[in-house]
Amino acid sequence: MNRLQGKTAVITGATAGIGMSTAIQMADSGVDLYLTGRREEKLNQLKEDLESRYGVSVTPAAFDIQDSDACVKFVDSIDKPVDILVNNAGMAKGTDPVYSASFDDWNTMIDTNIKGLLYLSRLISAQMKERNAGHIINVGSIAGHESYPGGVVYTATKHAVKAITEATKKDLHGTKVRVSMVSPGLVETEFSEVRFSGDKEKAGSVYKGMQPLVAQDIAEIILFIANRPDHVNIMDTIVFPVDQSSSTMVHRDE
Ligand code: NAP
């Protein structure tokens, strides 16, 4: 049963990977979309594709989610109630240990994965609380459930996403607003290329000899969470590829 037809969603980080796949699947379910990311051209292309293929309305908004003023301007520009907010934009930078990692990388991860997600949650949850309706779905990670060497700040940001999800649910306790999270393991997207600053060989080695998840696998779960009846609130979903059992346990063919 499709309960999403006619709803309106904001999806952050829709220019690639999990966000883009979620946008496609939501459009296929009849959801009008506000899509964000920094790459304007990709957003405009997506608008053209999704509007012509699915007949939904797609509004692109290109801005850096680290910029709180830009987040305010974006939310002010939305002229209808937001039923679903998918806080997906996020990234990892580097795998250096605590004693040698770069402050810049740390600041970018904290400002994107924690503060950007908080800005949009703050701004959009207010109208959801007011209307006593809506659903916030945060994209966390298995890195929010366990830490690993070389991920001191990335894993900290995803632990923060878990804490933010749980505290947001509690702040909205007694309302009909739902708050959920999805926690993926290895998904083959642009994520590793971003983490290794465009080094395709290093990025490819992350998935070598194993079968990772694809963006569509996670998007399907986000759609499932969003499509539950109004009284059902899925808090979290931890999703590994079958070849992975923890952040550091990955089975690879010889
Ligand atoms: P991706 O393909 O690199 O997509 C990341 C998206 O986030 C892009 O659309 C990017 O858009 C956007 N973004 C990054 N920084 C931004 C900024 N400062 N302002 C606005 N948008 C920004 O990676 P993905 O794997 O789909 O990642 C999506 C989410 O899944 C992230 O939160 C990530 O932490 C999480 N995750 C990924 C994996 C994995 O293995 N891939 C596992 C667990 C969790 P622009 O570049 O156009 O700005």
PDB file of N, CA and C in Angstrom, residues 118-177:
ATOM      1  N   LEU A 118      21.442  19.179  12.232  1.00  0.00           N
ATOM      2  CA  LEU A 118      20.724  19.870  13.313  1.00  0.00           C
ATOM      3  C   LEU A 118      19.984  21.105  12.814  1.00  0.00           C
ATOM      4  N   TYR A 119      20.634  21.884  11.921  1.00  0.00           N
ATOM      5  CA  TYR A 119      19.972  23.104  11.422  1.00  0.00           C
ATOM      6  C   TYR A 119      18.629  22.747  10.774  1.00  0.00           C
ATOM      7  N   LEU A 120      18.671  21.760   9.866  1.00  0.00           N
ATOM      8  CA  LEU A 120      17.423  21.435   9.157  1.00  0.00           C
ATOM      9  C   LEU A 120      16.400  20.801  10.099  1.00  0.00           C
ATOM     10  N   SER A 121      16.884  19.998  11.057  1.00  0.00           N
ATOM     11  CA  SER A 121      15.950  19.399  12.030  1.00  0.00           C
ATOM     12  C   SER A 121      15.283  20.498  12.845  1.00  0.00           C
ATOM     13  N   ARG A 122      16.086  21.453  13.306  1.00  0.00           N
ATOM     14  CA  ARG A 122      15.550  22.571  14.118  1.00  0.00           C
ATOM     15  C   ARG A 122      14.475  23.329  13.328  1.00  0.00           C
ATOM     16  N   LEU A 123      14.810  23.645  12.077  1.00  0.00           N
ATOM     17  CA  LEU A 123      13.934  24.516  11.285  1.00  0.00           C
ATOM     18  C   LEU A 123      12.661  23.802  10.842  1.00  0.00           C
ATOM     19  N   ILE A 124      12.787  22.537  10.475  1.00  0.00           N
ATOM     20  CA  ILE A 124      11.615  21.835   9.919  1.00  0.00           C
ATOM     21  C   ILE A 124      10.795  21.153  11.022  1.00  0.00           C
ATOM     22  N   SER A 125      11.440  20.734  12.119  1.00  0.00           N
ATOM     23  CA  SER A 125      10.655  20.098  13.199  1.00  0.00           C
ATOM     24  C   SER A 125       9.681  21.092  13.821  1.00  0.00           C
ATOM     25  N   ALA A 126      10.032  22.391  13.775  1.00  0.00           N
ATOM     26  CA  ALA A 126       9.139  23.402  14.370  1.00  0.00           C
ATOM     27  C   ALA A 126       7.780  23.386  13.668  1.00  0.00           C
ATOM     28  N   GLN A 127       7.818  23.345  12.306  1.00  0.00           N
ATOM     29  CA  GLN A 127       6.521  23.333  11.605  1.00  0.00           C
ATOM     30  C   GLN A 127       5.836  21.976  11.726  1.00  0.00           C
ATOM     31  N   MET A 128       6.616  20.910  11.892  1.00  0.00           N
ATOM     32  CA  MET A 128       5.988  19.591  12.080  1.00  0.00           C
ATOM     33  C   MET A 128       5.272  19.541  13.435  1.00  0.00           C
ATOM     34  N   LYS A 129       5.935  20.084  14.460  1.00  0.00           N
ATOM     35  CA  LYS A 129       5.322  20.092  15.806  1.00  0.00           C
ATOM     36  C   LYS A 129       4.039  20.913  15.772  1.00  0.00           C
ATOM     37  N   GLU A 130       4.121  22.061  15.129  1.00  0.00           N
ATOM     38  CA  GLU A 130       2.964  22.963  15.004  1.00  0.00           C
ATOM     39  C   GLU A 130       1.775  22.252  14.340  1.00  0.00           C
ATOM     40  N   ARG A 131       2.077  21.464  13.295  1.00  0.00           N
ATOM     41  CA  ARG A 131       1.001  20.764  12.567  1.00  0.00           C
ATOM     42  C   ARG A 131       0.656  19.431  13.201  1.00  0.00           C
ATOM     43  N   ASN A 132       1.468  19.005  14.172  1.00  0.00           N
ATOM     44  CA  ASN A 132       1.288  17.711  14.833  1.00  0.00           C
ATOM     45  C   ASN A 132       1.325  16.565  13.814  1.00  0.00           C
ATOM     46  N   ALA A 133       2.276  16.653  12.869  1.00  0.00           N
ATOM     47  CA  ALA A 133       2.411  15.636  11.816  1.00  0.00           C
ATOM     48  C   ALA A 133       3.794  15.771  11.184  1.00  0.00           C
ATOM     49  N   GLY A 134       4.277  14.671  10.647  1.00  0.00           N
ATOM     50  CA  GLY A 134       5.553  14.731   9.935  1.00  0.00           C
ATOM     51  C   GLY A 134       6.469  13.592  10.344  1.00  0.00           C
ATOM     52  N   HIS A 135       7.570  13.461   9.613  1.00  0.00           N
ATOM     53  CA  HIS A 135       8.486  12.340   9.852  1.00  0.00           C
ATOM     54  C   HIS A 135       9.909  12.796   9.520  1.00  0.00           C
ATOM     55  N   ILE A 136      10.791  12.682  10.493  1.00  0.00           N
ATOM     56  CA  ILE A 136      12.213  12.988  10.263  1.00  0.00           C
ATOM     57  C   ILE A 136      12.963  11.660  10.186  1.00  0.00           C
ATOM     58  N   ILE A 137      13.696  11.459   9.085  1.00  0.00           N
ATOM     59  CA  ILE A 137      14.465  10.217   8.930  1.00  0.00           C
ATOM     60  C   ILE A 137      15.939  10.602   8.765  1.00  0.00           C
ATOM     61  N   ASN A 138      16.749  10.243   9.736  1.00  0.00           N
ATOM     62  CA  ASN A 138      18.170  10.586   9.705  1.00  0.00           C
ATOM     63  C   ASN A 138      18.990   9.424   9.149  1.00  0.00           C
ATOM     64  N   VAL A 139      19.953   9.749   8.296  1.00  0.00           N
ATOM     65  CA  VAL A 139      20.857   8.703   7.811  1.00  0.00           C
ATOM     66  C   VAL A 139      22.080   8.689   8.726  1.00  0.00           C
ATOM     67  N   GLY A 140      22.134   7.665   9.561  1.00  0.00           N
ATOM     68  CA  GLY A 140      23.273   7.474  10.463  1.00  0.00           C
ATOM     69  C   GLY A 140      24.258   6.534   9.803  1.00  0.00           C
ATOM     70  N   SER A 141      24.738   5.557  10.556  1.00  0.00           N
ATOM     71  CA  SER A 141      25.721   4.612  10.023  1.00  0.00           C
ATOM     72  C   SER A 141      25.975   3.545  11.082  1.00  0.00           C
ATOM     73  N   ILE A 142      26.562   2.420  10.651  1.00  0.00           N
ATOM     74  CA  ILE A 142      27.046   1.485  11.676  1.00  0.00           C
ATOM     75  C   ILE A 142      28.157   2.169  12.484  1.00  0.00           C
ATOM     76  N   ALA A 143      28.760   3.220  11.897  1.00  0.00           N
ATOM     77  CA  ALA A 143      29.770   4.007  12.620  1.00  0.00           C
ATOM     78  C   ALA A 143      29.147   4.812  13.763  1.00  0.00           C
ATOM     79  N   GLY A 144      27.832   4.798  13.854  1.00  0.00           N
ATOM     80  CA  GLY A 144      27.146   5.405  14.997  1.00  0.00           C
ATOM     81  C   GLY A 144      26.876   4.381  16.082  1.00  0.00           C
ATOM     82  N   HIS A 145      27.236   3.134  15.802  1.00  0.00           N
ATOM     83  CA  HIS A 145      27.027   2.058  16.770  1.00  0.00           C
ATOM     84  C   HIS A 145      28.337   1.482  17.260  1.00  0.00           C
ATOM     85  N   GLU A 146      29.405   1.672  16.488  1.00  0.00           N
ATOM     86  CA  GLU A 146      30.731   1.208  16.908  1.00  0.00           C
ATOM     87  C   GLU A 146      31.769   2.166  16.324  1.00  0.00           C
ATOM     88  N   SER A 147      32.856   2.332  17.024  1.00  0.00           N
ATOM     89  CA  SER A 147      33.933   3.174  16.485  1.00  0.00           C
ATOM     90  C   SER A 147      34.983   2.270  15.850  1.00  0.00           C
ATOM     91  N   TYR A 148      35.841   2.845  15.039  1.00  0.00           N
ATOM     92  CA  TYR A 148      36.916   2.044  14.434  1.00  0.00           C
ATOM     93  C   TYR A 148      38.152   2.906  14.249  1.00  0.00           C
ATOM     94  N   PRO A 149      39.334   2.263  14.196  1.00  0.00           N
ATOM     95  CA  PRO A 149      40.556   3.058  14.062  1.00  0.00           C
ATOM     96  C   PRO A 149      40.558   3.814  12.743  1.00  0.00           C
ATOM     97  N   GLY A 150      40.987   5.059  12.786  1.00  0.00           N
ATOM     98  CA  GLY A 150      41.004   5.877  11.575  1.00  0.00           C
ATOM     99  C   GLY A 150      39.681   6.587  11.350  1.00  0.00           C
ATOM    100  N   GLY A 151      38.761   6.412  12.309  1.00  0.00           N
ATOM    101  CA  GLY A 151      37.447   7.046  12.130  1.00  0.00           C
ATOM    102  C   GLY A 151      37.050   7.841  13.361  1.00  0.00           C
ATOM    103  N   VAL A 152      38.059   8.438  14.017  1.00  0.00           N
ATOM    104  CA  VAL A 152      37.766   9.045  15.323  1.00  0.00           C
ATOM    105  C   VAL A 152      36.652  10.086  15.239  1.00  0.00           C
ATOM    106  N   VAL A 153      36.707  10.962  14.238  1.00  0.00           N
ATOM    107  CA  VAL A 153      35.681  12.007  14.183  1.00  0.00           C
ATOM    108  C   VAL A 153      34.471  11.566  13.353  1.00  0.00           C
ATOM    109  N   TYR A 154      34.687  10.813  12.255  1.00  0.00           N
ATOM    110  CA  TYR A 154      33.512  10.331  11.502  1.00  0.00           C
ATOM    111  C   TYR A 154      32.612   9.500  12.418  1.00  0.00           C
ATOM    112  N   THR A 155      33.202   8.560  13.168  1.00  0.00           N
ATOM    113  CA  THR A 155      32.355   7.723  14.043  1.00  0.00           C
ATOM    114  C   THR A 155      31.717   8.576  15.147  1.00  0.00           C
ATOM    115  N   ALA A 156      32.436   9.607  15.592  1.00  0.00           N
ATOM    116  CA  ALA A 156      31.848  10.511  16.607  1.00  0.00           C
ATOM    117  C   ALA A 156      30.640  11.240  16.025  1.00  0.00           C
ATOM    118  N   THR A 157      30.742  11.667  14.757  1.00  0.00           N
ATOM    119  CA  THR A 157      29.592  12.393  14.171  1.00  0.00           C
ATOM    120  C   THR A 157      28.391  11.456  14.036  1.00  0.00           C
ATOM    121  N   LYS A 158      28.645  10.200  13.698  1.00  0.00           N
ATOM    122  CA  LYS A 158      27.509   9.285  13.513  1.00  0.00           C
ATOM    123  C   LYS A 158      26.947   8.815  14.863  1.00  0.00           C
ATOM    124  N   HIS A 159      27.805   8.737  15.911  1.00  0.00           N
ATOM    125  CA  HIS A 159      27.261   8.533  17.262  1.00  0.00           C
ATOM    126  C   HIS A 159      26.377   9.725  17.630  1.00  0.00           C
ATOM    127  N   ALA A 160      26.788  10.914  17.194  1.00  0.00           N
ATOM    128  CA  ALA A 160      25.980  12.112  17.465  1.00  0.00           C
ATOM    129  C   ALA A 160      24.630  12.014  16.751  1.00  0.00           C
ATOM    130  N   VAL A 161      24.641  11.513  15.516  1.00  0.00           N
ATOM    131  CA  VAL A 161      23.362  11.380  14.781  1.00  0.00           C
ATOM    132  C   VAL A 161      22.415  10.446  15.545  1.00  0.00           C
ATOM    133  N   LYS A 162      22.970   9.381  16.112  1.00  0.00           N
ATOM    134  CA  LYS A 162      22.140   8.444  16.897  1.00  0.00           C
ATOM    135  C   LYS A 162      21.563   9.175  18.120  1.00  0.00           C
ATOM    136  N   ALA A 163      22.412   9.932  18.818  1.00  0.00           N
ATOM    137  CA  ALA A 163      21.947  10.665  20.007  1.00  0.00           C
ATOM    138  C   ALA A 163      20.899  11.713  19.617  1.00  0.00           C
ATOM    139  N   ILE A 164      21.145  12.401  18.494  1.00  0.00           N
ATOM    140  CA  ILE A 164      20.209  13.443  18.038  1.00  0.00           C
ATOM    141  C   ILE A 164      18.858  12.811  17.682  1.00  0.00           C
ATOM    142  N   THR A 165      18.911  11.651  17.013  1.00  0.00           N
ATOM    143  CA  THR A 165      17.661  10.962  16.639  1.00  0.00           C
ATOM    144  C   THR A 165      16.854  10.621  17.891  1.00  0.00           C
ATOM    145  N   GLU A 166      17.541  10.033  18.871  1.00  0.00           N
ATOM    146  CA  GLU A 166      16.834   9.599  20.085  1.00  0.00           C
ATOM    147  C   GLU A 166      16.300  10.797  20.872  1.00  0.00           C
ATOM    148  N   ALA A 167      17.121  11.852  20.979  1.00  0.00           N
ATOM    149  CA  ALA A 167      16.685  13.027  21.752  1.00  0.00           C
ATOM    150  C   ALA A 167      15.568  13.777  21.020  1.00  0.00           C
ATOM    151  N   THR A 168      15.638  13.797  19.687  1.00  0.00           N
ATOM    152  CA  THR A 168      14.571  14.463  18.910  1.00  0.00           C
ATOM    153  C   THR A 168      13.248  13.740  19.127  1.00  0.00           C
ATOM    154  N   LYS A 169      13.306  12.405  19.107  1.00  0.00           N
ATOM    155  CA  LYS A 169      12.076  11.612  19.366  1.00  0.00           C
ATOM    156  C   LYS A 169      11.513  12.002  20.730  1.00  0.00           C
ATOM    157  N   LYS A 170      12.399  12.149  21.713  1.00  0.00           N
ATOM    158  CA  LYS A 170      11.935  12.464  23.074  1.00  0.00           C
ATOM    159  C   LYS A 170      11.420  13.902  23.163  1.00  0.00           C
ATOM    160  N   ASP A 171      12.075  14.837  22.454  1.00  0.00           N
ATOM    161  CA  ASP A 171      11.584  16.228  22.442  1.00  0.00           C
ATOM    162  C   ASP A 171      10.180  16.308  21.841  1.00  0.00           C
ATOM    163  N   LEU A 172       9.909  15.407  20.900  1.00  0.00           N
ATOM    164  CA  LEU A 172       8.604  15.439  20.212  1.00  0.00           C
ATOM    165  C   LEU A 172       7.616  14.438  20.816  1.00  0.00           C
ATOM    166  N   HIS A 173       7.991  13.865  21.956  1.00  0.00           N
ATOM    167  CA  HIS A 173       7.129  12.898  22.653  1.00  0.00           C
ATOM    168  C   HIS A 173       5.757  13.531  22.913  1.00  0.00           C
ATOM    169  N   GLY A 174       4.730  12.765  22.640  1.00  0.00           N
ATOM    170  CA  GLY A 174       3.377  13.299  22.862  1.00  0.00           C
ATOM    171  C   GLY A 174       2.788  13.942  21.623  1.00  0.00           C
ATOM    172  N   THR A 175       3.619  14.129  20.579  1.00  0.00           N
ATOM    173  CA  THR A 175       3.092  14.622  19.300  1.00  0.00           C
ATOM    174  C   THR A 175       2.972  13.431  18.349  1.00  0.00           C
ATOM    175  N   LYS A 176       2.447  13.681  17.160  1.00  0.00           N
ATOM    176  CA  LYS A 176       2.329  12.618  16.151  1.00  0.00           C
ATOM    177  C   LYS A 176       3.534  12.628  15.198  1.00  0.00           C
ATOM    178  N   VAL A 177       4.544  13.443  15.498  1.00  0.00           N
ATOM    179  CA  VAL A 177       5.723  13.507  14.613  1.00  0.00           C
ATOM    180  C   VAL A 177       6.592  12.273  14.862  1.00  0.00           C
TER     181      VAL A 177
END
